[in-house]
mmCIF file of C-alpha atoms in Angstrom:
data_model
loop_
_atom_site.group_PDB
_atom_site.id
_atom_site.type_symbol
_atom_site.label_atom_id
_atom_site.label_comp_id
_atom_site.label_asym_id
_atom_site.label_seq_id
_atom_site.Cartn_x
_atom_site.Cartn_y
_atom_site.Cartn_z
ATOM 1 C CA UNK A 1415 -29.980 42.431 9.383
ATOM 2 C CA UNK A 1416 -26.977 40.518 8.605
ATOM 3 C CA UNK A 1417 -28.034 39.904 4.681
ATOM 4 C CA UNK A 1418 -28.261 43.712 4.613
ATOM 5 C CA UNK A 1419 -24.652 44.178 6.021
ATOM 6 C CA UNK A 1420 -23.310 41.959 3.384
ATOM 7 C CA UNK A 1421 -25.044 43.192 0.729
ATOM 8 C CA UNK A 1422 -23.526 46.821 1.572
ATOM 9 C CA UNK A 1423 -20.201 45.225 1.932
ATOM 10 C CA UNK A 1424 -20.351 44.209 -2.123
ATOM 11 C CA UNK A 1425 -19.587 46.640 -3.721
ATOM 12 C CA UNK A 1426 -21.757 48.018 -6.441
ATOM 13 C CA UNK A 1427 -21.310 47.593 -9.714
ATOM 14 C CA UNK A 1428 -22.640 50.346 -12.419
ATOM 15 C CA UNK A 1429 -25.525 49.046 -14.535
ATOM 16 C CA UNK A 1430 -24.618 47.773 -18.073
ATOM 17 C CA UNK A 1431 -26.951 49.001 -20.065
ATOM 18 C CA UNK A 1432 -27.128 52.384 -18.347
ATOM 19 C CA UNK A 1433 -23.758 52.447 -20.007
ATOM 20 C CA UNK A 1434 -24.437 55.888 -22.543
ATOM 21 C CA UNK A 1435 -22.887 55.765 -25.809
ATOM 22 C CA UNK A 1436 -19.613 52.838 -26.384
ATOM 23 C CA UNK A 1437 -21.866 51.117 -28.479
ATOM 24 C CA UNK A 1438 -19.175 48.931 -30.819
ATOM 25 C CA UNK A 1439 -17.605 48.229 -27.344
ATOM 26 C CA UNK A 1440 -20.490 47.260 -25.744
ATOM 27 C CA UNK A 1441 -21.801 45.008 -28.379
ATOM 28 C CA UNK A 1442 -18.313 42.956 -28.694
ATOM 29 C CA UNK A 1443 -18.688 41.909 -25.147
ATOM 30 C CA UNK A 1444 -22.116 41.059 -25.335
ATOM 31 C CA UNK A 1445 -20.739 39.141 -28.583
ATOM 32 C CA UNK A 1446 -18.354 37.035 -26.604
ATOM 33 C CA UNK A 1447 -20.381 36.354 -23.724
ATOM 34 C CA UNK A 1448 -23.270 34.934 -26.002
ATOM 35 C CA UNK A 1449 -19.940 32.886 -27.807
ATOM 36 C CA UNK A 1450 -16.621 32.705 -25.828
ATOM 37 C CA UNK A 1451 -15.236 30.835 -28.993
ATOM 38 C CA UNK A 1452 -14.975 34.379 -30.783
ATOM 39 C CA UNK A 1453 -11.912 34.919 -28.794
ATOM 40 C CA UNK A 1454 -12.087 37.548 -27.021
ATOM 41 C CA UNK A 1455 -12.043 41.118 -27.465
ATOM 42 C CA UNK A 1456 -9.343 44.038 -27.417
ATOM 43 C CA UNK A 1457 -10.897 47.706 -26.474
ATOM 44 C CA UNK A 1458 -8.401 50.379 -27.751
ATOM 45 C CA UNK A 1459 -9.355 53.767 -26.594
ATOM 46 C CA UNK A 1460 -8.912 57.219 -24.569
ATOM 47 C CA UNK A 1461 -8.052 56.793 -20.681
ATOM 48 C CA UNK A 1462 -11.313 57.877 -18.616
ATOM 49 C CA UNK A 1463 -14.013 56.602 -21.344
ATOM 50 C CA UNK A 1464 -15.712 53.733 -19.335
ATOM 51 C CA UNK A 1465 -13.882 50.717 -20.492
ATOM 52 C CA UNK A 1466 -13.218 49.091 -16.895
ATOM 53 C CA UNK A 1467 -16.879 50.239 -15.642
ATOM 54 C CA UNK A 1468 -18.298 48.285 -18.837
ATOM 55 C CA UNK A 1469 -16.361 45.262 -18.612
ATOM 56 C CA UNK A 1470 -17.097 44.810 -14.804
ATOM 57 C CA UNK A 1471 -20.780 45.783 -16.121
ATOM 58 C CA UNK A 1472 -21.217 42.561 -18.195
ATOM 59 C CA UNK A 1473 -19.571 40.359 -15.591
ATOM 60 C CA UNK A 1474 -22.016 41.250 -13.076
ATOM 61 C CA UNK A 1475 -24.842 41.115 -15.610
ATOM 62 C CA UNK A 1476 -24.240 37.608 -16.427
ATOM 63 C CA UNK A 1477 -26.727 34.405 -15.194
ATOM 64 C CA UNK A 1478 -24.923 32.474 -12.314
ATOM 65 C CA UNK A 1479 -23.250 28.715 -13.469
ATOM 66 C CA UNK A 1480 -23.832 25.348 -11.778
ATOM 67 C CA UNK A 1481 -20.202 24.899 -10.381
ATOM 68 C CA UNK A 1482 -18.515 21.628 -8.243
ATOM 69 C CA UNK A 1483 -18.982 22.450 -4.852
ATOM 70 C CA UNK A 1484 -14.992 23.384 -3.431
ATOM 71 C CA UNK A 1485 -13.673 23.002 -6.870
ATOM 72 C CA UNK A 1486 -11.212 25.341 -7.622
ATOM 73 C CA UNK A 1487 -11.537 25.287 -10.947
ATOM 74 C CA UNK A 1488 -15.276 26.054 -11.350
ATOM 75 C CA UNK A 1489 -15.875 22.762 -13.303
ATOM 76 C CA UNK A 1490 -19.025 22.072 -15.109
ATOM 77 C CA UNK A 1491 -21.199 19.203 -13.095
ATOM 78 C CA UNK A 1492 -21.646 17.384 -16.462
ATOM 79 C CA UNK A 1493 -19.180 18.762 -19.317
ATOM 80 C CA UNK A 1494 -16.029 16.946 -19.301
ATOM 81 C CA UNK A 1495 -14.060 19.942 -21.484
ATOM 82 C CA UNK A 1496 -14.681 21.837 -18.175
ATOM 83 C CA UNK A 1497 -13.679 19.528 -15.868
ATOM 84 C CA UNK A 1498 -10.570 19.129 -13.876
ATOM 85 C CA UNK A 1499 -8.566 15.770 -13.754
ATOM 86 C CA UNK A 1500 -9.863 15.149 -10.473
ATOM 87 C CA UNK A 1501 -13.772 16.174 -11.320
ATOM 88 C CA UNK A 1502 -13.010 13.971 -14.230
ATOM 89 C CA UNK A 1503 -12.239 11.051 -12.680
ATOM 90 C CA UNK A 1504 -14.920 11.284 -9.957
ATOM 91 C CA UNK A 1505 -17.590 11.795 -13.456
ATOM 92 C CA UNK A 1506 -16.797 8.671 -14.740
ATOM 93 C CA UNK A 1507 -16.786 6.901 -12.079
ATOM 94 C CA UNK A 1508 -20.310 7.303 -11.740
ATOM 95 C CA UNK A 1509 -20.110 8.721 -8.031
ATOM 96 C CA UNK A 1510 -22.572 11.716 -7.369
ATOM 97 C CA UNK A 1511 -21.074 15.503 -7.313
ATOM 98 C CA UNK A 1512 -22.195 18.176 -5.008
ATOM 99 C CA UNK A 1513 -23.052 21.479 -7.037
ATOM 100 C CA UNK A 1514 -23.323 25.101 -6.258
ATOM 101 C CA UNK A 1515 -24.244 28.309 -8.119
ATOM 102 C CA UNK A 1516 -21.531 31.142 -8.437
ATOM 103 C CA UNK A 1517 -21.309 34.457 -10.273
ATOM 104 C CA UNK A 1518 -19.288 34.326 -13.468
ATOM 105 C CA UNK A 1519 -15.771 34.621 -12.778
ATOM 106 C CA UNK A 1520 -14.337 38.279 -13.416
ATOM 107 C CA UNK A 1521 -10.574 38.159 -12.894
ATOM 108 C CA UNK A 1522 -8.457 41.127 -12.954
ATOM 109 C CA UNK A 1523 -4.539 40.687 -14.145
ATOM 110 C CA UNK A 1524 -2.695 43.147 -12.769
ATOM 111 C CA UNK A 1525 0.361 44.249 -14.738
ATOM 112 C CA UNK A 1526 2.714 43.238 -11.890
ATOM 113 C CA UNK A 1527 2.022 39.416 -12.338
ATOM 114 C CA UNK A 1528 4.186 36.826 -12.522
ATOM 115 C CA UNK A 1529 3.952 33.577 -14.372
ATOM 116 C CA UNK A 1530 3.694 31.333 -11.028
ATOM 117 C CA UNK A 1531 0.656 33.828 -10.374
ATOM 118 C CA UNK A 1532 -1.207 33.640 -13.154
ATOM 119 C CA UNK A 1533 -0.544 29.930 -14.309
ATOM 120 C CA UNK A 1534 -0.388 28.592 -10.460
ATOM 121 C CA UNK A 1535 2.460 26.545 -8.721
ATOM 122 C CA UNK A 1536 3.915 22.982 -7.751
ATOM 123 C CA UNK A 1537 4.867 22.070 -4.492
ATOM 124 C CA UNK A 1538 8.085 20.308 -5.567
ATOM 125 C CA UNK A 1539 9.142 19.761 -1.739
ATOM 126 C CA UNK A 1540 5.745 18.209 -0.997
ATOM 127 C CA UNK A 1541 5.370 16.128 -4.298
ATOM 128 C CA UNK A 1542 9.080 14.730 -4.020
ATOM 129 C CA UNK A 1543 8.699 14.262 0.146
ATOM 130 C CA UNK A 1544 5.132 12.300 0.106
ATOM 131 C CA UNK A 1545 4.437 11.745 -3.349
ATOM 132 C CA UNK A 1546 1.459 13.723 -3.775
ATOM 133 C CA UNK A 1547 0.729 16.160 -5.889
ATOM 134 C CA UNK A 1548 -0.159 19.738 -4.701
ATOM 135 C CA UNK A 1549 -1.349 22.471 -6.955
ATOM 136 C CA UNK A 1550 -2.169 26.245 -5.821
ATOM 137 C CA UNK A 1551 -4.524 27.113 -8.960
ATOM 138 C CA UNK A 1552 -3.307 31.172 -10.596
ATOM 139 C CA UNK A 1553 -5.803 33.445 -11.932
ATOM 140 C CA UNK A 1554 -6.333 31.248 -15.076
ATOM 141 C CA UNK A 1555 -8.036 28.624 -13.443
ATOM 142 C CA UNK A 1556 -10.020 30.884 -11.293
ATOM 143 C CA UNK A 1557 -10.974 32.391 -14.120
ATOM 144 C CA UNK A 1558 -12.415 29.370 -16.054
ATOM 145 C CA UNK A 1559 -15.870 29.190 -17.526
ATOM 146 C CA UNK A 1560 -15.662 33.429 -16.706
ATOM 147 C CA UNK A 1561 -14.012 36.584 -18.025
ATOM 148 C CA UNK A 1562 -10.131 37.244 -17.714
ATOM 149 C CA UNK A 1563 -9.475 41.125 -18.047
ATOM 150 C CA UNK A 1564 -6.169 42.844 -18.260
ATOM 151 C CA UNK A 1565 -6.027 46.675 -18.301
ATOM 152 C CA UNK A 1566 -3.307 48.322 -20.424
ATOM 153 C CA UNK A 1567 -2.761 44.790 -21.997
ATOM 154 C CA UNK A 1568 -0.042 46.596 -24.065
ATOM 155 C CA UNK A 1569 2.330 47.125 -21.288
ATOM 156 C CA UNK A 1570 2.324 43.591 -20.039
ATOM 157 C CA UNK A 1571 5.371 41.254 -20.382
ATOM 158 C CA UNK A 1572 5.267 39.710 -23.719
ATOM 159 C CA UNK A 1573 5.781 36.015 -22.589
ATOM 160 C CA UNK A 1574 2.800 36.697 -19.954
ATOM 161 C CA UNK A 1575 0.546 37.729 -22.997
ATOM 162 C CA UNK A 1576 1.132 34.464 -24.893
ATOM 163 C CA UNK A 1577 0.784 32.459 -22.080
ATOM 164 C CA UNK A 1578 -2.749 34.339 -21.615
ATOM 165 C CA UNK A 1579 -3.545 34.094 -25.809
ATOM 166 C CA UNK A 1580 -2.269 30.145 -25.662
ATOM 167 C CA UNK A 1581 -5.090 28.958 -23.149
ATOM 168 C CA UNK A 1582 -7.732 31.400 -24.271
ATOM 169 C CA UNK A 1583 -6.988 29.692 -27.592
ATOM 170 C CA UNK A 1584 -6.766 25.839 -26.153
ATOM 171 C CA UNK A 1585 -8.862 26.330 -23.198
ATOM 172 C CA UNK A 1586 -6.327 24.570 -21.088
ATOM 173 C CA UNK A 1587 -3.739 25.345 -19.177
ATOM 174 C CA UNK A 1588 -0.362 23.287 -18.253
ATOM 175 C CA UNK A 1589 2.071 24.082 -15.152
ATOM 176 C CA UNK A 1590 5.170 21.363 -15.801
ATOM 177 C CA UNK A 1591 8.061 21.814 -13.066
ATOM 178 C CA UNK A 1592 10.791 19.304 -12.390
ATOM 179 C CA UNK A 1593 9.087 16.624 -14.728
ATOM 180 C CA UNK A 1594 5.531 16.750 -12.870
ATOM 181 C CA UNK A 1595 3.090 18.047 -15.071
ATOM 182 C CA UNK A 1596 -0.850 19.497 -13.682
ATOM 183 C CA UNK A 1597 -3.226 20.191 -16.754
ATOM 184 C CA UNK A 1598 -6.494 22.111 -15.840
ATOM 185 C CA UNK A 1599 -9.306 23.620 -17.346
ATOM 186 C CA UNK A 1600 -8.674 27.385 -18.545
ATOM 187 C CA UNK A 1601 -11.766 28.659 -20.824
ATOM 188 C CA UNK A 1602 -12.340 32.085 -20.673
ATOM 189 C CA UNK A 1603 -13.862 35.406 -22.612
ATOM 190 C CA UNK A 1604 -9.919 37.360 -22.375
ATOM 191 C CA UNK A 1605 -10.861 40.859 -22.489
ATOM 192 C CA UNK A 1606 -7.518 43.555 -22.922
ATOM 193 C CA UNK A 1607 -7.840 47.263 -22.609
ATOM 194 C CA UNK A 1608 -5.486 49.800 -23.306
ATOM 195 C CA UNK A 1609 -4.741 53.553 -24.705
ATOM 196 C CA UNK A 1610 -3.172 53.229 -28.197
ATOM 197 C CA UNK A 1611 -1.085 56.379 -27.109
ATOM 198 C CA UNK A 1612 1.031 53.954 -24.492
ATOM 199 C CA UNK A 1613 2.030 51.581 -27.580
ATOM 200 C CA UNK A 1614 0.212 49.129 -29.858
ATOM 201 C CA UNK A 1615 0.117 44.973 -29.377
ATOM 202 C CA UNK A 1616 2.903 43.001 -31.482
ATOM 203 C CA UNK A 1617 0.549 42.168 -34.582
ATOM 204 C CA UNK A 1618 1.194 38.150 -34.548
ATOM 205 C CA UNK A 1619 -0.743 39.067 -30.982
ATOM 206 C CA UNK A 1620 -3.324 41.502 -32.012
ATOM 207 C CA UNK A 1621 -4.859 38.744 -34.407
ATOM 208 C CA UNK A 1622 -5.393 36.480 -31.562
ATOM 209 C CA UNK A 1623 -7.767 38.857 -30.152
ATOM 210 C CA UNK A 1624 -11.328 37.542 -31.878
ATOM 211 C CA UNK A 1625 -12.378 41.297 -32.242
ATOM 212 C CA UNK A 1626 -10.932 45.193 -32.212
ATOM 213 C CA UNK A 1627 -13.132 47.736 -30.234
ATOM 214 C CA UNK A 1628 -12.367 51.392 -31.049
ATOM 215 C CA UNK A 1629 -13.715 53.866 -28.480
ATOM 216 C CA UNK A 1630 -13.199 57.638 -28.078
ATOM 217 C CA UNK A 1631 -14.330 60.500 -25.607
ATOM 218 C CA UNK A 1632 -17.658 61.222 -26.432
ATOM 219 C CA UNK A 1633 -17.716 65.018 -28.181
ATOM 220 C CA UNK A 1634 -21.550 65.665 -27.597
ATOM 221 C CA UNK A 1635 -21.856 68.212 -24.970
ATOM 222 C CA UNK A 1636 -25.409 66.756 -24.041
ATOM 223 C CA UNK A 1637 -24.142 63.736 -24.057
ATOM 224 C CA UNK A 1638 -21.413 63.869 -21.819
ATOM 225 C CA UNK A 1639 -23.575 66.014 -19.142
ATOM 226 C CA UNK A 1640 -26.184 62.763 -18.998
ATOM 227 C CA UNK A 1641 -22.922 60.391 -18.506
ATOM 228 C CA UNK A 1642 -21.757 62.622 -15.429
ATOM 229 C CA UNK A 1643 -25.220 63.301 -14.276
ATOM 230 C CA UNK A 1644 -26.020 59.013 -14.669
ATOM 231 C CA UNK A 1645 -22.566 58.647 -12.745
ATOM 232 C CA UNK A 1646 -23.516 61.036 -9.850
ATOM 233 C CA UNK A 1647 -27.050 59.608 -9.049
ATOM 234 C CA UNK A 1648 -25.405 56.452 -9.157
ATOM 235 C CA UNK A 1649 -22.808 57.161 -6.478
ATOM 236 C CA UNK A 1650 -25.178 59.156 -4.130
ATOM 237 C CA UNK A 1651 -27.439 55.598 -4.085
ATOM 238 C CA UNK A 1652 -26.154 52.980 -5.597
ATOM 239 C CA UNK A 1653 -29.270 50.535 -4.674
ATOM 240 C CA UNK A 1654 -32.153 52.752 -5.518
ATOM 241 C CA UNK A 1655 -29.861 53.255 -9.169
ATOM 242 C CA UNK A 1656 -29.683 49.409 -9.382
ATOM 243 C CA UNK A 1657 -33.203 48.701 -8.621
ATOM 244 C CA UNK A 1658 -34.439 51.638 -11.373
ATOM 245 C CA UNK A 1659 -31.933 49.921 -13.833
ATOM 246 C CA UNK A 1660 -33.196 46.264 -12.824
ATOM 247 C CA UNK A 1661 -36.496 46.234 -15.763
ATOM 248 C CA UNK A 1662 -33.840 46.976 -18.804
ATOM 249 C CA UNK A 1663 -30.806 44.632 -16.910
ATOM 250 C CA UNK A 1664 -33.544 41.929 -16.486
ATOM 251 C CA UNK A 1665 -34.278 41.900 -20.207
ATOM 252 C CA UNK A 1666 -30.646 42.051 -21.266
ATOM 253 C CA UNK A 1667 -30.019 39.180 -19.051
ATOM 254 C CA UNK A 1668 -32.595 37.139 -20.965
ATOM 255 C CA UNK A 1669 -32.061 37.853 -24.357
ATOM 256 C CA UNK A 1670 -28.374 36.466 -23.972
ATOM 257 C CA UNK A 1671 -30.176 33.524 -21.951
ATOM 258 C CA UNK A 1672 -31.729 33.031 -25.148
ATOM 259 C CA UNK A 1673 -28.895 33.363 -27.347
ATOM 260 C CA UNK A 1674 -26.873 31.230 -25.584
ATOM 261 C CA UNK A 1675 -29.450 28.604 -26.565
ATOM 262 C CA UNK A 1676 -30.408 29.135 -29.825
ATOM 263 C CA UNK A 1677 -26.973 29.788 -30.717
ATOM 264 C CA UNK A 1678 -26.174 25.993 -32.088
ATOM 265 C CA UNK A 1679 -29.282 25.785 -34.019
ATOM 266 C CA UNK A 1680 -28.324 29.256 -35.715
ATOM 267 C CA UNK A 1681 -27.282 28.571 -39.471
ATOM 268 C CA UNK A 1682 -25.454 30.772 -42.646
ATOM 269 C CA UNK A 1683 -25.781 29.952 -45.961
ATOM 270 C CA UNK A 1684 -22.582 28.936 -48.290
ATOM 271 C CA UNK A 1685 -23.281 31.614 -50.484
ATOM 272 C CA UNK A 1686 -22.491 33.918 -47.241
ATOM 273 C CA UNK A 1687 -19.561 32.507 -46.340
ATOM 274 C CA UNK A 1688 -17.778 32.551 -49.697
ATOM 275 C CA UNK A 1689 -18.784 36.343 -49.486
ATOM 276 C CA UNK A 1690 -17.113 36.728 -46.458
ATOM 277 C CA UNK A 1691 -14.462 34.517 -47.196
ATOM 278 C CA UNK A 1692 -13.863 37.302 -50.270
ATOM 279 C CA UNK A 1693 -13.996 40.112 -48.329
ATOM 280 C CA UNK A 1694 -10.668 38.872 -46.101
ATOM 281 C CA UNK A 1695 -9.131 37.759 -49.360
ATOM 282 C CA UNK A 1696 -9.623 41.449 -50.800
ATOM 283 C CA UNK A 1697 -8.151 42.822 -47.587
ATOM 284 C CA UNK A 1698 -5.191 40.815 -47.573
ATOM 285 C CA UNK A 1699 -5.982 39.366 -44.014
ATOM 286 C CA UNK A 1700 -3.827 36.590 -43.054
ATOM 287 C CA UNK A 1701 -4.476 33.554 -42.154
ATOM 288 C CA UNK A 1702 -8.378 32.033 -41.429
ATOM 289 C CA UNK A 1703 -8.525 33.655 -37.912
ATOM 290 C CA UNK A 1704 -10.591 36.463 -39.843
ATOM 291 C CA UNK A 1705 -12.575 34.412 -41.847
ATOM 292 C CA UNK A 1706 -13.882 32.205 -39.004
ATOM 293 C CA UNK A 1707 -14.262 34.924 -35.878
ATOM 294 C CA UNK A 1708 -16.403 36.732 -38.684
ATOM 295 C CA UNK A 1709 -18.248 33.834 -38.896
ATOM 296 C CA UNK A 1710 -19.048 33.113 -35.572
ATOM 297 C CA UNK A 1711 -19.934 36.858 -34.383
ATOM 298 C CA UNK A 1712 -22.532 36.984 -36.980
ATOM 299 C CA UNK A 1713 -23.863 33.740 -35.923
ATOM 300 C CA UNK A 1714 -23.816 34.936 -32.353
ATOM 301 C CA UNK A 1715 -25.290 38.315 -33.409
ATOM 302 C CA UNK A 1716 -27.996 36.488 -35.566
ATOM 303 C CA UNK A 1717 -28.923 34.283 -32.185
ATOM 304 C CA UNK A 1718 -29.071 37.763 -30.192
ATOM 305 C CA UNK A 1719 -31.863 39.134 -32.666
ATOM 306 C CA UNK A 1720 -33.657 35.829 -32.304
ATOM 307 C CA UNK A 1721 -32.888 34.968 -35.648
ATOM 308 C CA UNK A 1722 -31.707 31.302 -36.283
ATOM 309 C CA UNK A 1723 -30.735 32.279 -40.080
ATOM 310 C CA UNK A 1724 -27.986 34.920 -40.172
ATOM 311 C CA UNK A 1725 -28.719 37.673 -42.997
ATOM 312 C CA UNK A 1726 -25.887 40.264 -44.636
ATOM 313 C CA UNK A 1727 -27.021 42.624 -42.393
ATOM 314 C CA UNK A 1728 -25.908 40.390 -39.222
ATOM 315 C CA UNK A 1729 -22.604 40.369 -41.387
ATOM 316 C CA UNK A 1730 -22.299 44.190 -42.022
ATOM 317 C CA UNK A 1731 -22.694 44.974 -38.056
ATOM 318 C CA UNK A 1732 -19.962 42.618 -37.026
ATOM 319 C CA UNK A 1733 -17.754 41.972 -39.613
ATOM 320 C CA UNK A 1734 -14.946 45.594 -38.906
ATOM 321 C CA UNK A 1735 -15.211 44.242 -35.137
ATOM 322 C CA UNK A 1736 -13.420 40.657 -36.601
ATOM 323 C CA UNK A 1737 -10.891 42.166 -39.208
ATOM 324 C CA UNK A 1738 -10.178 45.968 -38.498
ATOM 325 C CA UNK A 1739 -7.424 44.807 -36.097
ATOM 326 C CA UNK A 1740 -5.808 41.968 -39.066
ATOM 327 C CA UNK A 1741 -5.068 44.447 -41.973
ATOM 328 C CA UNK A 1742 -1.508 45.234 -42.954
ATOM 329 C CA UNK A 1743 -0.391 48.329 -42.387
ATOM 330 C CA UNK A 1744 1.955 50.759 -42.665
ATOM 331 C CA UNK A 1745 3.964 50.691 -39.099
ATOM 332 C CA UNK A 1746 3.282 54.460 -38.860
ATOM 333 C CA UNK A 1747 -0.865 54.141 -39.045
ATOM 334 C CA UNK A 1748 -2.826 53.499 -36.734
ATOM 335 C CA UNK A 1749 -5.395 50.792 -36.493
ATOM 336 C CA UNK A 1750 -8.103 51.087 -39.478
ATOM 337 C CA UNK A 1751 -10.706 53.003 -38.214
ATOM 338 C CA UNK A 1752 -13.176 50.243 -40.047
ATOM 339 C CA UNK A 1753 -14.156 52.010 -42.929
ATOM 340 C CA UNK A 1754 -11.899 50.244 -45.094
ATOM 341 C CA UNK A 1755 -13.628 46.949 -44.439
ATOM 342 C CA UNK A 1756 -16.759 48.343 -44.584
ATOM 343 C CA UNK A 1757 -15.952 49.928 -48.546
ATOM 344 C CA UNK A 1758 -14.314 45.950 -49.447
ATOM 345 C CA UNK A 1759 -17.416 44.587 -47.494
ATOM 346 C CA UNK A 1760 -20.252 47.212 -49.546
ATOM 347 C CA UNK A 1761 -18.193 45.840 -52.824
ATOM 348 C CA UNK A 1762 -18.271 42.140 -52.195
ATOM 349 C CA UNK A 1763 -22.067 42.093 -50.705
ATOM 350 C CA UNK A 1764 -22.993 44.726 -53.793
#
């Protein structure tokens, strides 16, 4: 009786892949989750057109991770990249760790944070009175080895955006007051939403996002009737929803097992990389950001057919995901809608 009281006290989470329609959006998460290394993903779109709902969706669709019992960090019982100092320490010194299973991390920023919030504060008083360090971990080491979302990314404070982008990008993250420095662990699939209509990203920051998800209000009448009829069944009972959902969530939830694994034995020939390589040099993209997030995604996309060879095709479906967002631009245009790089892309690949 008291399982069932706490499992009505969680509250319910819509089913990814009941999810209608979204599919470029849907499909960069998935991307990310299979490889956080991608770096993220930024989903531009119309307000009321599911992004929250699907990015809450993948969280909860996610396997559970071995963590360090009372570890507020979530490190990894055997990884030292995703250990804390402490963990660390306790590792190699052989001793035995305690470990639990937890959902992956979803963290939500919300656009009010400060910078002692999300990177966590020093007790100065308390490290200068007893000489012992005391840390009270933000939201970016709760969020490590998990997803870090911030909705309307583009009307966040610009130095709390690079601080986010410079430990998705390191995967640590350093609080230094008053000459006493804490490093911690800080890897995480950063996930930004926002309507293009409230202002676009500074572009130095845009191309720190691994990919660009365009998604507008779906037109099709039948379609949108199934998305509000999906939405009320789901709301008059959540569980039985879940439970009809669980078959297809259950299948999702192993094939990106399965990528996850076969992802480091997945290879791409030379020939295909030189291609891609040529289609950012075409474009004008700066920098290698392009060149190796388009690399990666089709790697990861390859692993989440089952393929351990990735084929142009692999390339064609992710490749405007990893450069629409790095083209110059005239300031008055608005993000490519892709089918530039697909036109450079159908040249190069012939």
């Amino acid at each position: 009786m008291i399982l069932d009281n706490v499992e009505n006290l969680v509250r319910p989470v819509f089913p990814f892949t009941a999810i209608v329609g979204q599919e470029e959006m849907k499909l960069a998460l998935i991307l990310n989750v299979i490889d956080p290394s991608i770096g993220g993903v930024m989903i531009m779109g119309d307000r009321g057109t599911g992004k929250s709902t699907t990015i809450r969706a993948i969280a909860d669709l996610l396997p559970e991770i071995e963590v360090v019992s009372e570890d507020p960090f979530n490190s990894h019982p055997s990884n030292i990249e995703l250990m804390s100092e402490e963990i660390k320490e306790i590792f190699t010194s052989k001793n035995s760790l305690s470990t639990t299973y937890i959902k992956v991390p979803m963290i939500d920023l919300p656009l009010g944070a400060t910078e002692d919030r999300l990177c966590g504060t020093i007790d100065i008083e308390k490290a200068l009175k007893d000489g012992v360090k005391t840390f009270e971990p933000g939201l970016l080491a709760k969020a490590n080895r998990g997803i870090l979302y911030v909705d309307e990314v583009n009307l966040l404070d610009d130095h709390l955006v690079d601080l986010l982008l410079d430990s998705a990008a390191s995967g640590w993250n350093t609080v230094e007051r008053e000459g006493i420095s804490i490093r911690h662990p800080s890897r995480f699939v950063l996930v930004g939403s926002g309507n293009p209509e409230e202002g676009e990203l500074r572009p130095q920051l845009l191309d720190r996002f691994g990919m660009h998800a365009e998604i507008r209000t779906v037109k099709d009448p039948t379609l949108r009737v199934q998305i509000v009829e999906q939405r009320s069944e789901f709301d008059k009972n959540p569980q039985k929803y879940l439970q009809e959902s669980s078959i297809e969530q259950n299948k999702l939830k192993e094939c990106i097992s399965n990528a996850q694994m076969i992802l480091p034995s997945v290879q791409i020939d030379y020939d295909l990389k030189v291609k891609i390589s040529e289609v950012c040099s075409e474009l004008d993209v700066d920098g290698l950001r392009g060149d190796i997030v388009t690399n990666r995604a089709a790697k990861a996309f390859a692993a989440y057919n089952n393929k351990e060879q990735v084929t142009k095709e692999d390339i064609r479906q992710t490749i405007t995901l990893c450069l629409r967002h790095r083209l110059r631009k005239d300031p008055l245009e608005t993000i490519d809608s892709g089918n530039k790089v697909q036109k450079v892309f159908d040249e190069v690949f012939n």
